[in-house]
Coordinates of C-alpha atoms in Angstrom, one line a residue:
X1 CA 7.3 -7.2 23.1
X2 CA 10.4 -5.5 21.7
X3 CA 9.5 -2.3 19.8
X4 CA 13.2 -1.9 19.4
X5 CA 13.5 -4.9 17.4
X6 CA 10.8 -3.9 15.0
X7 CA 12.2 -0.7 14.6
X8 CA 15.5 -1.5 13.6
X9 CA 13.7 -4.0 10.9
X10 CA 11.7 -1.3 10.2
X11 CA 14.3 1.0 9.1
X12 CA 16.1 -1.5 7.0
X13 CA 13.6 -2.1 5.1
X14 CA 13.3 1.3 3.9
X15 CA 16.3 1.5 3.2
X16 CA 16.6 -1.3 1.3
X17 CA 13.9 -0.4 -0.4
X18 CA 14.9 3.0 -1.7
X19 CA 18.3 1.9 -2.1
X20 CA 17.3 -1.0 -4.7
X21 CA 14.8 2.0 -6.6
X22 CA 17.2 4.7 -6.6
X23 CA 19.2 2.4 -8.8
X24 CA 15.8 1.2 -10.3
X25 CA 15.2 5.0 -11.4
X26 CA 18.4 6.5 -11.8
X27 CA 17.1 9.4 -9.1
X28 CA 17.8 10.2 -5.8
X29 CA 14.8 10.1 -3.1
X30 CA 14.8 13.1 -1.1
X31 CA 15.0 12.3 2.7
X32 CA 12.8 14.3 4.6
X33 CA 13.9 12.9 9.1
X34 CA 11.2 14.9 11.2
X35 CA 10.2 14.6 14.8
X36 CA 7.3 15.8 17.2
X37 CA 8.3 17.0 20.4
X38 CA 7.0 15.2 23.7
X39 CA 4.0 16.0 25.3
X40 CA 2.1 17.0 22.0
X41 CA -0.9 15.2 20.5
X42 CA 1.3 13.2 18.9
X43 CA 5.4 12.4 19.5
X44 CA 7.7 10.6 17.9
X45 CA 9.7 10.8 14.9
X46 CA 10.2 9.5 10.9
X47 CA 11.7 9.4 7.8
X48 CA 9.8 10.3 4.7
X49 CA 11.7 9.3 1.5
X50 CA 10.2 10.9 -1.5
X51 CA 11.0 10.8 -5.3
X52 CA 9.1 13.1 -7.9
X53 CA 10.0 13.4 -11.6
X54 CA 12.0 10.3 -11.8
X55 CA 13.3 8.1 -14.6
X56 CA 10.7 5.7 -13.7
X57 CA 8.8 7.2 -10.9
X58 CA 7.1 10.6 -11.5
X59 CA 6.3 10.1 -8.0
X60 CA 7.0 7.6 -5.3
X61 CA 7.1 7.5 -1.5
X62 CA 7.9 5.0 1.4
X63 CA 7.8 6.1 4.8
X64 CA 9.0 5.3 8.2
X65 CA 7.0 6.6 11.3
X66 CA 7.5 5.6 14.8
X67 CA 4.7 7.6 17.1
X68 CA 2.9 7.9 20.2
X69 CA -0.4 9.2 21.2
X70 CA -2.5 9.8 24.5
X71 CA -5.9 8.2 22.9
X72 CA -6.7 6.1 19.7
X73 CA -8.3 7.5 16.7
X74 CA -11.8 6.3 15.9
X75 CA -10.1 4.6 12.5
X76 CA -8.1 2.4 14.6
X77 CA -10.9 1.3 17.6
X78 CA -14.0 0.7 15.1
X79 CA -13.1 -3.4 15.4
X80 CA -11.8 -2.8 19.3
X81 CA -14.5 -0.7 20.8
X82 CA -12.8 -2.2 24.1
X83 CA -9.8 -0.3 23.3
X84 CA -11.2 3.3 22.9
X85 CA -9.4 6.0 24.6
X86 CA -6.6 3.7 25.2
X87 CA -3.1 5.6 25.0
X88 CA -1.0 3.6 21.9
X89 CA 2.4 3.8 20.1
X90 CA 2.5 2.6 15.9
X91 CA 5.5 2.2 13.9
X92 CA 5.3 0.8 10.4
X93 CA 6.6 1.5 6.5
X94 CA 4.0 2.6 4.3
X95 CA 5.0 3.3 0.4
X96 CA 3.3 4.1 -2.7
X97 CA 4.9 4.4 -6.3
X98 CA 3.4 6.2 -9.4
X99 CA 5.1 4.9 -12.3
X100 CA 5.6 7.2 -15.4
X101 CA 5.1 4.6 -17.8
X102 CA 1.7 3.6 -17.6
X103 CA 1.9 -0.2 -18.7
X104 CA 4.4 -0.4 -14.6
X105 CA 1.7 -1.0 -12.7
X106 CA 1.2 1.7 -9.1
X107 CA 2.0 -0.7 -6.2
X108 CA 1.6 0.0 -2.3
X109 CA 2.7 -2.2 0.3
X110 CA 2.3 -1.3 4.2
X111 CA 3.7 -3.0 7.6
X112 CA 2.9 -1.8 11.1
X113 CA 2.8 -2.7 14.5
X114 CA 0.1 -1.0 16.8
X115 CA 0.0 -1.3 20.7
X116 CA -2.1 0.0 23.1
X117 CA -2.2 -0.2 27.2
X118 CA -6.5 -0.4 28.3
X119 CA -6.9 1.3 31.4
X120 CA -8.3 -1.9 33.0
X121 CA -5.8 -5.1 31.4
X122 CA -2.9 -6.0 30.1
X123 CA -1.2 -4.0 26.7
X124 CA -2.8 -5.4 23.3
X125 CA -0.2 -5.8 20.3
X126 CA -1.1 -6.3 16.9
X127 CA 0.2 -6.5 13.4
X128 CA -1.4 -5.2 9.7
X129 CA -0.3 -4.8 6.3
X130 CA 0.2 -5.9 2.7
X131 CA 0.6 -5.1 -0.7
X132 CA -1.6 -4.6 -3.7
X133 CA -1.0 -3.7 -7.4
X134 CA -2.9 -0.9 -9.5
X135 CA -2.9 -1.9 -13.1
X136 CA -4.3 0.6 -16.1
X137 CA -3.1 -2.0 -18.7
X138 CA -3.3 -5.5 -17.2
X139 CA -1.3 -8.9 -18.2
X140 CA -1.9 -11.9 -16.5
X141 CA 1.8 -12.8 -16.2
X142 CA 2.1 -9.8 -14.2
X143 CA -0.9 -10.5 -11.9
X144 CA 0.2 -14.4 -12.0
X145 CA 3.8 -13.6 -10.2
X146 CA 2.5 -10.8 -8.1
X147 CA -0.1 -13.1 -6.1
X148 CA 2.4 -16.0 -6.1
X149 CA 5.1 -14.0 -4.4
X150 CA 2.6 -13.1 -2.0
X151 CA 1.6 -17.0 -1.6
X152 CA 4.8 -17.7 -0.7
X153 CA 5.3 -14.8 1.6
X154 CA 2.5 -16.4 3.8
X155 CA 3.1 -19.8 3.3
X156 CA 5.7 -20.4 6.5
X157 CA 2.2 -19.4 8.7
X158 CA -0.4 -21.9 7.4
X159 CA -2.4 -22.7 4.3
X160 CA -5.0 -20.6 5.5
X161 CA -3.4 -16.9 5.2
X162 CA -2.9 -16.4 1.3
X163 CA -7.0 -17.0 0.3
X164 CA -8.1 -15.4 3.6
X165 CA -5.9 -12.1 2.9
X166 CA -6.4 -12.4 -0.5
X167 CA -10.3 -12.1 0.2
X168 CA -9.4 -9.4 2.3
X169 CA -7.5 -7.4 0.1
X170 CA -10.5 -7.8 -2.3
X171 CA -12.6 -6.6 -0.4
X172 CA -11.0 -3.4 1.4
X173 CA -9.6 -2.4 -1.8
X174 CA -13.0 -2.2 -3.2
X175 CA -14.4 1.5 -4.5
X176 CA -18.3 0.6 -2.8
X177 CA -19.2 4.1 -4.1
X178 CA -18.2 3.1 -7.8
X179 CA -18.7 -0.8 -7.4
X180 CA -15.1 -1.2 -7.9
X181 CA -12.1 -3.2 -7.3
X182 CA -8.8 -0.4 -7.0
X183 CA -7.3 -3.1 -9.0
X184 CA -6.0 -6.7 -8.8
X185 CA -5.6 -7.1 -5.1
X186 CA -2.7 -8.6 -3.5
X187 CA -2.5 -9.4 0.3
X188 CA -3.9 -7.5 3.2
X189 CA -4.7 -8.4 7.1
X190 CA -5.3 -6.2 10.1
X191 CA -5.6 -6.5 14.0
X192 CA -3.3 -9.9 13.8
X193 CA -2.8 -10.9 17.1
X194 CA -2.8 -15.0 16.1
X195 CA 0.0 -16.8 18.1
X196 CA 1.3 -13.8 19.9
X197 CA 4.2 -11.0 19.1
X198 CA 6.8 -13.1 17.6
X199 CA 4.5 -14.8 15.3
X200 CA 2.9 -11.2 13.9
X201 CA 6.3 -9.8 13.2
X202 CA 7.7 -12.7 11.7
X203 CA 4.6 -12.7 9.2
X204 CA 5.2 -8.8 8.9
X205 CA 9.2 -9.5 8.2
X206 CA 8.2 -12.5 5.4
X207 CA 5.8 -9.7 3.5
X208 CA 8.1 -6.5 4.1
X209 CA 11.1 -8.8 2.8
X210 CA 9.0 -10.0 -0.2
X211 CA 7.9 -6.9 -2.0
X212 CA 10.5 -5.9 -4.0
X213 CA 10.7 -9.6 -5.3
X214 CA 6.9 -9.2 -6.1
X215 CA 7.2 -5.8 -7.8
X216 CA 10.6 -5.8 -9.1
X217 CA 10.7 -8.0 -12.0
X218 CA 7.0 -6.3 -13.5
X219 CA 9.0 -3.0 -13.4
X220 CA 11.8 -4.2 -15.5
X221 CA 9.2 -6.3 -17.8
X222 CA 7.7 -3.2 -18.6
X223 CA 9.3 0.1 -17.8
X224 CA 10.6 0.4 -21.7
X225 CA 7.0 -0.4 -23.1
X226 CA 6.3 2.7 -25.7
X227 CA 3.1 5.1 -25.1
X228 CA 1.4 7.9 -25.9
X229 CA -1.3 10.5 -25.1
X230 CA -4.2 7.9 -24.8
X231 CA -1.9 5.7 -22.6
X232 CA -0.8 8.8 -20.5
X233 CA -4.7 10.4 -20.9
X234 CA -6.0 7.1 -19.6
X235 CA -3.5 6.6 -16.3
X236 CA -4.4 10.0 -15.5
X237 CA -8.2 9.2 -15.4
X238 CA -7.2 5.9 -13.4
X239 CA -5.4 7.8 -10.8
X240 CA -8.7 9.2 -10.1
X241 CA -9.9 5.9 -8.7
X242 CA -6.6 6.1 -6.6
X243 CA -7.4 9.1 -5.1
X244 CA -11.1 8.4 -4.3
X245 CA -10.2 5.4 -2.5
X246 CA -7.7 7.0 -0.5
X247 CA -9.3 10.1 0.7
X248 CA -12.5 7.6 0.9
X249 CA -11.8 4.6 2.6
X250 CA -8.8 3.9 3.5
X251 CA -8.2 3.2 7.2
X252 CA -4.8 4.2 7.4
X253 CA -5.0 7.9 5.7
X254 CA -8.1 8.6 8.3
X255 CA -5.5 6.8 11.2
X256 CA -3.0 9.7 10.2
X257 CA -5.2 12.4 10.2
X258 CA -7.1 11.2 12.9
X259 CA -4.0 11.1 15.0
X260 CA -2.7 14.6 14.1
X261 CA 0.1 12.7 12.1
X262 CA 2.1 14.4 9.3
X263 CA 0.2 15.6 6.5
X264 CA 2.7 15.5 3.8
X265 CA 3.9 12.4 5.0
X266 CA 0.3 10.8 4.9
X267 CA -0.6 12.7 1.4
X268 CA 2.7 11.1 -0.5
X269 CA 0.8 8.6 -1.9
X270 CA -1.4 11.3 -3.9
X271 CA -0.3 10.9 -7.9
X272 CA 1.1 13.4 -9.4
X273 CA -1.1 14.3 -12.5
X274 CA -4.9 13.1 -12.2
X275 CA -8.4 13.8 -14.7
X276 CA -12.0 13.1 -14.0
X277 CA -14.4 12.7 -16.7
X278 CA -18.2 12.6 -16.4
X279 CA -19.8 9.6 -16.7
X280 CA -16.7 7.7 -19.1
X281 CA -16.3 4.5 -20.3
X282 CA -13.7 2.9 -22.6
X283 CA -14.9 1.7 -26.2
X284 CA -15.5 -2.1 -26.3
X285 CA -12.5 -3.9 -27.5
X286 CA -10.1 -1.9 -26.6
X287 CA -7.3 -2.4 -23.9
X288 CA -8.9 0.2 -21.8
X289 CA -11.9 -2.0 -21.3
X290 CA -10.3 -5.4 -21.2
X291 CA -8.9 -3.9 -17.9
X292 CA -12.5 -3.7 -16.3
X293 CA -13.4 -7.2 -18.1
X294 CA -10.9 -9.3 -17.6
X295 CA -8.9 -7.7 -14.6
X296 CA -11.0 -5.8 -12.1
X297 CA -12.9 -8.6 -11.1
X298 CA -12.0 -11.0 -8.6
X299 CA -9.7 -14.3 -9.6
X300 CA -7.8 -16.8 -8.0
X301 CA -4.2 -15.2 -9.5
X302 CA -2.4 -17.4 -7.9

């Protein structure tokens, strides 16, 4: 294992990420470098790159964190009871973008490596991540060239990987509490250990090197689309599924808080203006409710 290597990729990718946005937007993310002293809870250090009131983004981050701890966190030894207590280092990029423009979709994508050393055997490595897209207006040209990118990402490492993480990201991204998808999926995998250390971060380079070719052209498809209040009134009430998931059910905010990791750091991907309405639901016809109809429901995108 070299945690160097994966790092240094690491790194890169941020920054080629928030290189090709800033010109995207026309804004400047802010870079926010911190670090936790030794023998704390947690030490290590990161980079937090945040945008707010963009051109395109009214608010976006993608992170780098690179920690160590003396136990696991009960988020990350739920499927590896063996490993609990276990001392463990993670470094990944995590990123999530709230568009202004409500017909650019709110995209996430993650990549991480997590190790830990058992008291009683050898150190365990293994790989997560993805990417998913959060629609409020959906177009199946859009969700078409989102899953194929992702297709291709995972293509090098067998058949199997696109419909298996594809079913996965279904199914984690789900709101159980509403009976919900978040929105139309993507890729997502977890605790890949499958043929060893240079096999994981392969796969993790091939989907860390494929978002921006996934997201990208949907930005400039639709970033000029006109709106209005309902459009705007209508992302705001979406967002709220956002946040519900997030504070919810998703694995890795509870992994950062669990861990004593960095609150603002964890809490970028909060959007920026959100409602909640009792008991609403969109008026038949509209393009409001074709998104529950035709694309928060599972299909083969791809």
């Amino acid at each position: 294992m070299n945690t160097q290597e994966v790092r240094n990729y690491l790194l890169d990718l941020q920054e080629r990420i928030v290189r090709t946005m800033e010109a995207e937007d026309g804004s400047a993310f802010l870079r926010d470098a911190w670090q936790r002293p030794a023998g704390g809870r947690l030490e290590g250090d990161g980079i937090s790159r945040v945008i707010e009131e963009g051109g395109l983004l009214e608010r976006g981050g993608c992170n780098f964190s690179h920690v160590k701890g003396p136990q696991l966190p009960p988020s990350a030894t739920q499927h590896r009871p063996e490993l609990a207590g276990a001392p463990f280092e993670a470094l990944g990029v995590s990123l999530v973008f709230h568009p202004r423009n409500p017909y650019v979709p709110t995209v996430h994508m993650n990549v991480r490596m997590l190790a830990a050393q058992p008291a009683d055997g050898p150190m365990v490595t293994w790989f997560g991540g993805g990417m998913d897209l959060t629609p409020c207006y959906g177009f199946e040209e859009d969700a078409r060239h989102f899953h194929a990118v992702c297709r291709r990402a995972l293509a090098p490492f067998g058949e199997d990987k696109y419909p298996r993480f594809k079913r996965w990201c279904d199914e984690y991204f789900f709101l159980k509490h509403r009976n919900e998808p978040r929105g139309i999926g993507g890729i997502f995998y977890d605790d890949f250990t499958e043929g060893g250390f240079e096999t994981g971060f392969a796969m993790m380079r091939s989907v860390g090197d494929a978002f921006l070719d996934a997201y990208l052209p949907i930005v400039q498809r639709r970033r000029d689309t006109p709106y209005g209040e309902r459009e705007r009134d209508f992302q705001a009430f979406r967002r709220g599924r956002y946040v519900e998931f997030n504070l919810v059910w998703d694995r890795g905010t509870l992994f950062g808080l669990q861990s004593g990791g960095r609150t603002e750091s964890i809490l970028m991907s909060m959007p920026p203006v959100v409602k909640w309405r009792y008991d609403w639901r969109p008026d038949p016809g509209t393009p409001e409710a074709r998104l529950y109809s035709d694309f928060l429901v599972a299909r083969d995108w791809a």
